[in-house]
Short mmCIF file of C-alpha atoms in Angstrom, two decimals:
data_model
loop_
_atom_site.label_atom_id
_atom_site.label_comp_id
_atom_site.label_asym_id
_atom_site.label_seq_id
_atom_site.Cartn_x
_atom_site.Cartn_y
_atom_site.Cartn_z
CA UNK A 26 43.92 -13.41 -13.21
CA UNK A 27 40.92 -11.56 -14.64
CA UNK A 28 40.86 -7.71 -14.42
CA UNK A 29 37.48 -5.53 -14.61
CA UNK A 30 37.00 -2.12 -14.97
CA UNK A 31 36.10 -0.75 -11.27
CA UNK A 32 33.51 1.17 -11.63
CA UNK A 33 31.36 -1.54 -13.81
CA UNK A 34 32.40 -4.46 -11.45
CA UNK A 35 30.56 -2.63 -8.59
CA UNK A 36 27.68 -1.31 -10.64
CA UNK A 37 27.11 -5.25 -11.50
CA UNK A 38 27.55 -6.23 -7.95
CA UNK A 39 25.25 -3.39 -6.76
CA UNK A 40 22.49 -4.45 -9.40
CA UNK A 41 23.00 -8.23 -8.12
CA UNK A 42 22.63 -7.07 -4.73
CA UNK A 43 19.60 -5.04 -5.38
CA UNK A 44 17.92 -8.09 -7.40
CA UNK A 45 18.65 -10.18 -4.24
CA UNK A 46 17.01 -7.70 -1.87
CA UNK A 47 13.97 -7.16 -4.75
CA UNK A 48 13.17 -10.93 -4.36
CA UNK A 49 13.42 -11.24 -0.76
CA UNK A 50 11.43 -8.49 -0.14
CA UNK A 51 8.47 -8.61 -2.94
CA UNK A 52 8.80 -12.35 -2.79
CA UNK A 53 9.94 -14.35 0.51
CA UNK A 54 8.79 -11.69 3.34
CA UNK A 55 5.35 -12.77 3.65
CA UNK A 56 5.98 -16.61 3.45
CA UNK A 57 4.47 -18.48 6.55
CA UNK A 58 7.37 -19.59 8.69
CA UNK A 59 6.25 -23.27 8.42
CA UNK A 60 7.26 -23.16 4.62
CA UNK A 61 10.05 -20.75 5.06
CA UNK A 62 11.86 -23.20 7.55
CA UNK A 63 10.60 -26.66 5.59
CA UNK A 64 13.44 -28.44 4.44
CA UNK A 65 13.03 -30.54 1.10
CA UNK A 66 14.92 -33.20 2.57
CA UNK A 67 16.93 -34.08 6.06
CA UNK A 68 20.08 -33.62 5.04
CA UNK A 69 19.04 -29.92 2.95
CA UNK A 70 18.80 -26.96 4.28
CA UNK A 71 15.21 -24.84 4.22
CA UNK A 72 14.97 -21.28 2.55
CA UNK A 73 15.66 -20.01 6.49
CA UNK A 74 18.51 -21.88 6.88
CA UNK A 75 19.84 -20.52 3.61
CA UNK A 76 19.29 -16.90 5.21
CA UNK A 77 20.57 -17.77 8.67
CA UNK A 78 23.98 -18.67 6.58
CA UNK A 79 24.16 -15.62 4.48
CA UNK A 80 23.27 -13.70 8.00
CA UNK A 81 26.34 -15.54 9.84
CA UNK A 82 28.51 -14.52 6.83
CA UNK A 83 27.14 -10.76 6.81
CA UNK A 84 27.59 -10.50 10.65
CA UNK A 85 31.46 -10.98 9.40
CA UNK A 86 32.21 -9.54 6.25
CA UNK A 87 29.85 -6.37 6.78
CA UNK A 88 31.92 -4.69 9.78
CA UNK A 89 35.30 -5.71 8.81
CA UNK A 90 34.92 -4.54 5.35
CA UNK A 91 33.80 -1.24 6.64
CA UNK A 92 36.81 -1.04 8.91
CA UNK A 93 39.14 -1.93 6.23
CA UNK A 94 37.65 0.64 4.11
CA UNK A 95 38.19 3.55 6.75
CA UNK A 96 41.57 2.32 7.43
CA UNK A 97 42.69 1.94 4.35
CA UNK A 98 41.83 5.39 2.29
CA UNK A 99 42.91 5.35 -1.28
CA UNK A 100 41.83 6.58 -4.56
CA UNK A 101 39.79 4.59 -6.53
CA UNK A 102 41.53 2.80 -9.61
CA UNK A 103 40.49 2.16 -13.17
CA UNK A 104 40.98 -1.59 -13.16
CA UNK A 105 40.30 -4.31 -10.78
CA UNK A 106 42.98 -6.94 -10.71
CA UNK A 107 41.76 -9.99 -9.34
CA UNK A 108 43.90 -12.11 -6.79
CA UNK A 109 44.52 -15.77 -7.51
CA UNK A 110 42.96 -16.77 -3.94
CA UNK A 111 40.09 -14.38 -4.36
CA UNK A 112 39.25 -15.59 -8.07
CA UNK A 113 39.62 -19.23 -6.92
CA UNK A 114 37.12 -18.85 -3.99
CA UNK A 115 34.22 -16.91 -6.62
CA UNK A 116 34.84 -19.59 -9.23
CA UNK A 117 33.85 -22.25 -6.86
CA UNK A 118 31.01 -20.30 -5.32
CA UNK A 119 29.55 -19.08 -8.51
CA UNK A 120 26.54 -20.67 -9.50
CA UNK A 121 26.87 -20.92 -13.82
CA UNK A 122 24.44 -19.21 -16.04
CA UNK A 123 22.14 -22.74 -15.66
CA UNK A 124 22.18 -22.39 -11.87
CA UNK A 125 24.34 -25.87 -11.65
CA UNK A 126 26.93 -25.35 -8.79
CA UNK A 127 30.52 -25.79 -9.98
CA UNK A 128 31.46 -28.00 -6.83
CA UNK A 129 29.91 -29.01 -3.73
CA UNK A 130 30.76 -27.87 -0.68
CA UNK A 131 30.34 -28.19 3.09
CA UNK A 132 30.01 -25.43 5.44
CA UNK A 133 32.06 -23.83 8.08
CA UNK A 134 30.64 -25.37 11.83
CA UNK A 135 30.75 -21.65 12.76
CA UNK A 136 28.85 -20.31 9.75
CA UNK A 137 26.12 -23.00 9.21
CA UNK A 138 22.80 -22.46 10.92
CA UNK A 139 22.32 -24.06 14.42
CA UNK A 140 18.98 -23.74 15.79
CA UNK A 141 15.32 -23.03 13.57
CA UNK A 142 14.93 -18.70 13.94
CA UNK A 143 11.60 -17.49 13.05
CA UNK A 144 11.59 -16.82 9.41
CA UNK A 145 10.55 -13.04 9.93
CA UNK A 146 13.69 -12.39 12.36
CA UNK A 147 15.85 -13.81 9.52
CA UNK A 148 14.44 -12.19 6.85
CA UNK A 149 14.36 -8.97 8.89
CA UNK A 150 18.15 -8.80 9.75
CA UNK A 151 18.82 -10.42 5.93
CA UNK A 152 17.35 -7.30 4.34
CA UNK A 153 19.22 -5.02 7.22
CA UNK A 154 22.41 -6.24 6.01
CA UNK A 155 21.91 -6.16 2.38
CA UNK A 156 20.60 -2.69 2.34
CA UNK A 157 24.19 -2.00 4.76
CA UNK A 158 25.96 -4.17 1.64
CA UNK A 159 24.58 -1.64 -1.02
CA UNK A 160 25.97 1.27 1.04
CA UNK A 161 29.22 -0.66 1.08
CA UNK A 162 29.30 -1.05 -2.24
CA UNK A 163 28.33 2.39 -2.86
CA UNK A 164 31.07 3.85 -0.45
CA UNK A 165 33.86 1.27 -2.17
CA UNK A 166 33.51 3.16 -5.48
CA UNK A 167 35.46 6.06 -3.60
CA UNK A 168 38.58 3.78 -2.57
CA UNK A 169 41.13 1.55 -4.58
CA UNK A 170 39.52 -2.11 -4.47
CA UNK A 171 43.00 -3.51 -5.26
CA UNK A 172 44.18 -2.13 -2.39
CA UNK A 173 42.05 -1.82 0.55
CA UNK A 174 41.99 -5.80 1.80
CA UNK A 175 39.79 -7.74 4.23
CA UNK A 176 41.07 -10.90 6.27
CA UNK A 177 39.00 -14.18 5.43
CA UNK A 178 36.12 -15.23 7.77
CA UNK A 179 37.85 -18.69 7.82
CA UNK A 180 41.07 -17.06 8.89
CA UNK A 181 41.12 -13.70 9.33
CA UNK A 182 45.04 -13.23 8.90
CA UNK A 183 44.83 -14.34 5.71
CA UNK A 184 43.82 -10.89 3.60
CA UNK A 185 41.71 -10.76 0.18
CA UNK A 186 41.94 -7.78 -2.04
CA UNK A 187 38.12 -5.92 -1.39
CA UNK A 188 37.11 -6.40 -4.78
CA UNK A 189 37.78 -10.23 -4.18
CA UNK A 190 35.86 -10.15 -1.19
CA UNK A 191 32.94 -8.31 -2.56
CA UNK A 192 32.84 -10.89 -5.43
CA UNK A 193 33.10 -13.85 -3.42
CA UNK A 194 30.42 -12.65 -1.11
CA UNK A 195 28.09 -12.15 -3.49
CA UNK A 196 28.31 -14.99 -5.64
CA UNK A 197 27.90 -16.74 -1.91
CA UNK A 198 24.74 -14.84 -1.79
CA UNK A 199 23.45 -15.58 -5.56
CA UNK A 200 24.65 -19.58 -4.23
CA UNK A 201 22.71 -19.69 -1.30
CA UNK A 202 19.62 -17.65 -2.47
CA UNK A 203 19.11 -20.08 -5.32
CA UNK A 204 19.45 -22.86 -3.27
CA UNK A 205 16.61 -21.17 -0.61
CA UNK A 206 14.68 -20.76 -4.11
CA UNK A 207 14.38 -24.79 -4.48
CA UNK A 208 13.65 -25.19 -0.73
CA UNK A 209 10.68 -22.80 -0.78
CA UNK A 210 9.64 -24.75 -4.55
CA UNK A 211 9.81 -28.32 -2.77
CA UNK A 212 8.05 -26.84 0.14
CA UNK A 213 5.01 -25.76 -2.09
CA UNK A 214 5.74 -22.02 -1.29
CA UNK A 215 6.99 -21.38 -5.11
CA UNK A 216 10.42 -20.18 -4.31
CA UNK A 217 12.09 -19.49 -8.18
#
């Protein structure tokens, strides 16, 4: 499995983060809601449906990797040693340098957007959480991402390494954030 040096694998994830958070907020915030929530086809999701996800996922991840953290306090290590589970699950979620998605996948019921929010609410709580994900990620450089570990949304006995779980969440977020991208393109609102 790949290993990383620590403190550069969260100084990449912070700067992906940040880029995130740059485009929604110079970029997305003031898009009318009727573009915002236009799908580009029936069976795609629109740019707020994209955000709605990523929110579902955040309303997860965010508080039980903050509770892992301040129950599991350890120094921070060198080297990141990625698990086999956690690699697997960024491989597949990781868009490649040309933006083509390595596979295709369907949603979670419980994670995939269920009713049309207004764009602002969901862009709103969006930014909330990735401003809380940079503090995360800030805080994480002062513990041992090998060993503080955070149970899977899908099933949350089932425990990822933090580093593994930061990964994975962001490459979710790069995923779905392109994807919103195209919807906001087809929709005339210039999403890329």
């Amino acid at each position: 499995m790949p290993s990383y040096q620590q403190k550069q694998l969260l100084t990449s994830l912070f700067q992906q983060t940040e880029s995130i958070l740059g485009k929604v907020i110079g970029e997305w915030q003031l898009v009318p809601h009727d573009l915002f929530a236009s799908k580009p086809a029936p069976d795609k999701w629109s740019a707020n449906e994209c955000l709605q996800h990523l929110n579902n996922y955040g309303r997860y991840y965010l508080p039980a990797i903050d509770k892992a953290m301040k129950a599991s306090p350890s120094a921070p290590a060198e080297q990141f040693h990625s698990g086999w589970l956690g690699n697997y699950f960024t491989r597949i979620m990781q868009p490649g340098s040309d933006g083509k998605l390595p596979m295709r996948m369907k949603s979670p019921q419980d994670y995939a957007p269920k009713t049309i929010v207004e764009s602002h609410l969901v862009i709103a709580e969006f930014i909330e959480q990735q401003e809380r994900l940079l503090k995360l990620l800030d805080a994480a450089s002062r513990v041992d991402l090998n060993k503080v570990k955070v149970g899977i949304s899908i099933a949350p006995i089932i425990k990822m390494k933090l580093g593994d779980v930061f990964m994975f969440l962001i490459a979710h977020e790069v995923r779905h954030v392109q994807q919103a991208g195209r919807a906001l393109t087809s929709a005339g609102g210039g999403g890329k």
